[in-house]
Amino acid sequence: MNNEQIEIKMATAPQQLVEVALGALNQTYTPYSHFPVGAALLTDDDTIFKGVNIENVSFGLTNCAERTAIFSAIAAGYKQFKGLVIAGRTDEPIAPCGACRQVMVEFFEPDMPIWLINDTGKEIQTTIAALMPGSFNALK
């Protein structure tokens, strides 16, 4: 991840979101990549939705943790969000893929905090505006 392209802030991720995202690492279905990712999405009323990556042998059908959390929240009727934590068992904080970034553009306010973390305590705070500058969104 190129930190020059990501706006970095030093605010710490909410501990409850961190715990949910890190706990989700043990609930992934990753028999092919062995690359677990967990996510925790905070709604406007402080409900937390957990997401895990779920792989498929047809890799294009795999769903990332971030999208699992977002889609679960949308399916439950939520449309307003306050924060997202994405966790991985990586040397550096994990960054979302392009597909997840595009979904975030659709559903998140540009300045909503997103925390990228690893399982050893490293953390970066950013926003979808910083992760996806010049993004396409027909609704906004």
Coordinates of N, CA and C in Angstrom, one line a residue, residues 4-120:
E4 N 1.6 7.4 0.5 CA 1.5 8.7 -0.1 C 0.2 9.0 -0.8
Q5 N -0.6 8.0 -1.2 CA -1.8 8.1 -1.8 C -3.0 8.1 -0.8
I6 N -2.7 7.8 0.4 CA -3.8 7.7 1.4 C -3.6 8.8 2.5
E7 N -4.6 9.5 2.7 CA -4.6 10.5 3.7 C -4.5 9.8 5.1
I8 N -3.5 10.1 5.8 CA -3.3 9.4 7.1 C -3.6 10.3 8.3
K9 N -4.5 9.8 9.2 CA -4.8 10.6 10.4 C -4.4 9.7 11.6
M10 N -4.2 10.3 12.7 CA -3.7 9.5 13.9 C -4.8 9.1 14.9
A11 N -6.1 9.4 14.6 CA -7.1 9.0 15.5 C -7.2 7.5 15.7
T12 N -7.4 7.0 16.8 CA -7.5 5.6 17.1 C -8.9 5.0 16.8
A13 N -8.9 3.9 16.2 CA -10.1 3.2 15.9 C -10.9 2.8 17.2
P14 N -12.2 2.9 17.2 CA -13.0 2.5 18.4 C -12.6 1.0 18.8
Q15 N -12.4 0.8 20.0 CA -11.9 -0.5 20.5 C -12.9 -1.6 20.2
Q16 N -14.2 -1.3 20.3 CA -15.2 -2.4 20.0 C -15.2 -2.8 18.6
L17 N -15.0 -1.8 17.7 CA -14.9 -2.2 16.2 C -13.7 -3.0 16.0
V18 N -12.5 -2.6 16.6 CA -11.3 -3.4 16.4 C -11.5 -4.8 16.9
E19 N -12.1 -5.0 18.0 CA -12.3 -6.3 18.6 C -13.2 -7.2 17.7
V20 N -14.2 -6.6 17.1 CA -15.1 -7.3 16.2 C -14.4 -7.7 14.9
A21 N -13.7 -6.8 14.3 CA -12.9 -7.0 13.1 C -11.8 -8.1 13.3
L22 N -11.1 -8.0 14.4 CA -10.1 -9.0 14.7 C -10.7 -10.3 15.0
G23 N -11.8 -10.4 15.7 CA -12.5 -11.6 16.0 C -13.0 -12.3 14.7
A24 N -13.4 -11.5 13.8 CA -13.9 -12.0 12.5 C -12.8 -12.8 11.7
L25 N -11.5 -12.5 12.0 CA -10.5 -13.2 11.3 C -10.5 -14.7 11.5
N26 N -11.2 -15.1 12.6 CA -11.3 -16.5 12.9 C -12.6 -17.2 12.3
Q27 N -13.4 -16.4 11.6 CA -14.6 -16.9 11.1 C -14.7 -16.8 9.6
T28 N -13.6 -16.5 8.9 CA -13.5 -16.4 7.5 C -13.6 -17.8 6.9
Y29 N -14.0 -17.8 5.6 CA -13.9 -19.1 4.8 C -12.9 -18.8 3.7
T30 N -11.6 -19.2 4.0 CA -10.5 -18.9 3.1 C -9.7 -20.2 2.8
P31 N -10.3 -21.2 2.3 CA -9.5 -22.5 2.0 C -8.5 -22.4 0.9
Y32 N -8.6 -21.4 0.0 CA -7.8 -21.3 -1.2 C -6.6 -20.3 -1.0
S33 N -6.9 -19.2 -0.5 CA -5.9 -18.1 -0.3 C -5.2 -18.2 1.1
H34 N -6.0 -18.7 2.0 CA -5.5 -18.7 3.4 C -5.1 -17.3 3.9
F35 N -6.0 -16.3 3.4 CA -5.7 -14.9 3.7 C -7.0 -14.3 4.3
P36 N -7.2 -14.5 5.6 CA -8.4 -14.0 6.3 C -8.4 -12.5 6.4
V37 N -9.6 -12.0 6.2 CA -9.9 -10.5 6.4 C -11.2 -10.4 7.2
G38 N -11.1 -9.5 8.2 CA -12.3 -9.2 9.0 C -12.7 -7.8 8.9
A39 N -14.0 -7.4 9.0 CA -14.4 -6.1 9.0 C -15.5 -5.8 10.0
A40 N -15.6 -4.6 10.5 CA -16.6 -4.2 11.4 C -17.1 -2.8 11.0
L41 N -18.4 -2.7 10.7 CA -19.1 -1.5 10.2 C -20.0 -1.0 11.3
L42 N -19.9 0.3 11.6 CA -20.7 1.0 12.6 C -21.7 1.8 11.9
T43 N -23.0 1.6 12.3 CA -24.1 2.3 11.8 C -24.4 3.6 12.6
D44 N -25.3 4.4 12.0 CA -25.6 5.7 12.7 C -26.2 5.5 14.1
D45 N -26.8 4.3 14.4 CA -27.4 4.1 15.7 C -26.5 3.2 16.6
D46 N -25.2 3.1 16.2 CA -24.2 2.3 16.9 C -24.3 0.8 16.8
T47 N -25.1 0.3 15.8 CA -25.1 -1.1 15.6 C -23.9 -1.5 14.8
I48 N -23.3 -2.6 15.1 CA -22.1 -3.1 14.5 C -22.4 -4.3 13.6
F49 N -22.0 -4.3 12.3 CA -22.1 -5.4 11.4 C -20.7 -5.9 11.2
K50 N -20.6 -7.3 11.4 CA -19.3 -7.9 11.1 C -19.3 -8.5 9.7
G51 N -18.1 -8.5 9.1 CA -18.0 -9.0 7.8 C -16.7 -9.9 7.7
V52 N -16.8 -11.0 7.0 CA -15.6 -11.9 6.8 C -15.5 -12.1 5.3
N53 N -14.3 -12.4 4.8 CA -14.2 -12.8 3.4 C -14.6 -14.3 3.3
I54 N -15.3 -14.5 2.2 CA -15.9 -15.9 1.9 C -15.5 -16.2 0.5
E55 N -14.6 -17.2 0.4 CA -14.0 -17.6 -0.9 C -14.9 -18.7 -1.6
N56 N -14.7 -18.8 -2.9 CA -15.3 -19.8 -3.7 C -14.2 -20.3 -4.7
V57 N -14.3 -21.5 -5.1 CA -13.3 -22.1 -6.0 C -13.3 -21.3 -7.3
S58 N -14.4 -20.8 -7.7 CA -14.5 -19.8 -8.8 C -14.2 -18.4 -8.2
F59 N -12.9 -18.0 -8.2 CA -12.5 -16.9 -7.3 C -13.2 -15.6 -7.6
G60 N -13.8 -15.4 -8.8 CA -14.6 -14.2 -9.0 C -15.8 -14.1 -8.2
L61 N -16.3 -15.2 -7.6 CA -17.5 -15.3 -6.8 C -17.2 -15.1 -5.3
T62 N -15.9 -14.9 -5.0 CA -15.5 -14.6 -3.6 C -16.0 -13.2 -3.2
N63 N -16.4 -13.1 -1.9 CA -16.9 -11.9 -1.4 C -15.9 -11.4 -0.3
C64 N -15.5 -10.2 -0.3 CA -14.6 -9.6 0.6 C -15.3 -9.3 1.9
A65 N -14.6 -9.2 3.0 CA -15.1 -8.9 4.3 C -15.8 -7.5 4.4
E66 N -15.3 -6.5 3.7 CA -15.9 -5.2 3.7 C -17.2 -5.2 3.1
R67 N -17.3 -5.9 1.9 CA -18.6 -5.9 1.2 C -19.6 -6.8 2.0
T68 N -19.1 -7.9 2.6 CA -20.0 -8.7 3.5 C -20.7 -7.8 4.6
A69 N -19.9 -7.0 5.2 CA -20.4 -6.2 6.3 C -21.4 -5.1 5.7
I70 N -21.0 -4.5 4.7 CA -21.8 -3.4 4.1 C -23.2 -4.0 3.6
F71 N -23.1 -5.1 2.8 CA -24.3 -5.7 2.3 C -25.2 -6.2 3.4
S72 N -24.7 -6.8 4.5 CA -25.5 -7.2 5.6 C -26.2 -6.0 6.2
A73 N -25.5 -4.9 6.4 CA -26.1 -3.7 7.0 C -27.2 -3.2 6.0
I74 N -27.0 -3.1 4.8 CA -28.0 -2.7 3.8 C -29.2 -3.6 3.8
A75 N -29.0 -4.9 3.9 CA -30.1 -5.9 3.9 C -30.9 -5.7 5.2
A76 N -30.3 -5.2 6.3 CA -31.0 -5.0 7.5 C -31.7 -3.7 7.6
G77 N -31.6 -2.9 6.5 CA -32.3 -1.6 6.4 C -31.4 -0.4 6.8
Y78 N -30.1 -0.5 7.0 CA -29.3 0.6 7.3 C -28.7 1.3 6.1
K79 N -28.6 2.6 6.1 CA -28.1 3.3 5.0 C -27.1 4.4 5.4
Q80 N -27.0 4.6 6.7 CA -26.1 5.7 7.3 C -25.0 5.0 8.2
F81 N -23.8 5.3 7.9 CA -22.7 4.7 8.6 C -21.7 5.7 9.2
K82 N -21.1 5.3 10.3 CA -20.1 6.2 11.0 C -18.7 5.8 11.0
G83 N -18.4 4.5 10.7 CA -17.0 4.1 10.6 C -16.9 2.6 10.2
L84 N -15.7 2.3 9.7 CA -15.4 0.9 9.3 C -14.0 0.6 9.7
V85 N -13.8 -0.6 10.3 CA -12.5 -1.2 10.5 C -12.3 -2.4 9.6
I86 N -11.1 -2.5 9.0 CA -10.8 -3.6 8.1 C -9.5 -4.2 8.7
A87 N -9.5 -5.5 9.0 CA -8.4 -6.2 9.7 C -7.8 -7.3 8.9
G88 N -6.5 -7.5 9.0 CA -5.9 -8.6 8.4 C -4.7 -9.1 9.2
R89 N -4.3 -10.3 8.9 CA -3.1 -10.9 9.5 C -1.9 -10.6 8.6
T90 N -1.5 -9.4 8.6 CA -0.5 -8.9 7.6 C 0.6 -8.1 8.4
D91 N 1.7 -7.9 7.7 CA 2.8 -7.1 8.3 C 2.4 -5.6 8.5
E92 N 1.7 -5.1 7.5 CA 1.2 -3.7 7.6 C -0.3 -3.7 7.5
P93 N -1.0 -2.6 7.9 CA -2.4 -2.5 7.9 C -2.9 -2.9 6.5
I94 N -4.0 -3.6 6.4 CA -4.5 -4.1 5.1 C -5.4 -3.0 4.5
A95 N -5.4 -3.0 3.1 CA -6.1 -2.0 2.4 C -7.2 -2.7 1.6
P96 N -8.4 -2.1 1.3 CA -9.4 -2.7 0.6 C -9.1 -2.8 -0.9
C97 N -9.7 -3.8 -1.6 CA -9.5 -3.9 -3.0 C -10.4 -2.9 -3.8
G98 N -10.2 -2.8 -5.1 CA -10.9 -1.8 -5.9 C -12.4 -2.0 -5.8
A99 N -12.9 -3.3 -5.9 CA -14.3 -3.5 -5.8 C -14.9 -3.0 -4.5
C100 N -14.2 -3.3 -3.4 CA -14.7 -2.8 -2.1 C -14.7 -1.3 -2.1
R101 N -13.7 -0.7 -2.6 CA -13.7 0.8 -2.6 C -14.8 1.4 -3.4
Q102 N -15.2 0.8 -4.5 CA -16.3 1.3 -5.3 C -17.6 1.1 -4.6
V103 N -17.8 0.0 -3.9 CA -19.0 -0.2 -3.0 C -19.0 0.9 -1.9
M104 N -17.9 1.1 -1.3 CA -17.8 2.2 -0.2 C -18.2 3.5 -0.8
V105 N -17.8 3.9 -2.0 CA -18.1 5.1 -2.6 C -19.7 5.3 -2.7
E106 N -20.3 4.2 -3.0 CA -21.8 4.2 -3.2 C -22.5 4.4 -1.8
F107 N -22.0 3.9 -0.7 CA -22.7 3.9 0.5 C -22.2 4.7 1.6
F108 N -20.9 5.2 1.5 CA -20.3 6.0 2.6 C -20.2 7.4 2.2
E109 N -20.3 8.3 3.2 CA -20.0 9.7 3.0 C -18.5 9.8 2.8
P110 N -18.0 10.7 1.9 CA -16.6 10.8 1.6 C -15.6 10.9 2.7
D111 N -16.1 11.5 3.8 CA -15.2 11.8 5.0 C -15.4 10.8 6.1
M112 N -16.2 9.8 5.9 CA -16.4 8.8 7.0 C -15.1 8.1 7.3
P113 N -14.7 7.9 8.6 CA -13.4 7.3 8.9 C -13.4 5.8 8.6
I114 N -12.3 5.4 8.0 CA -12.0 4.0 7.8 C -10.7 3.7 8.4
W115 N -10.6 2.7 9.2 CA -9.4 2.3 9.9 C -8.9 1.0 9.3
L116 N -7.7 1.0 8.8 CA -7.0 -0.2 8.2 C -6.1 -0.7 9.3
I117 N -6.2 -1.9 9.7 CA -5.4 -2.4 10.8 C -4.8 -3.8 10.5
N118 N -3.8 -4.2 11.3 CA -3.4 -5.6 11.3 C -3.6 -6.2 12.7
D119 N -3.2 -7.4 12.8 CA -3.4 -8.1 14.1 C -2.3 -7.8 15.1
T120 N -1.3 -6.9 14.8 CA -0.3 -6.6 15.8 C -0.4 -5.2 16.3

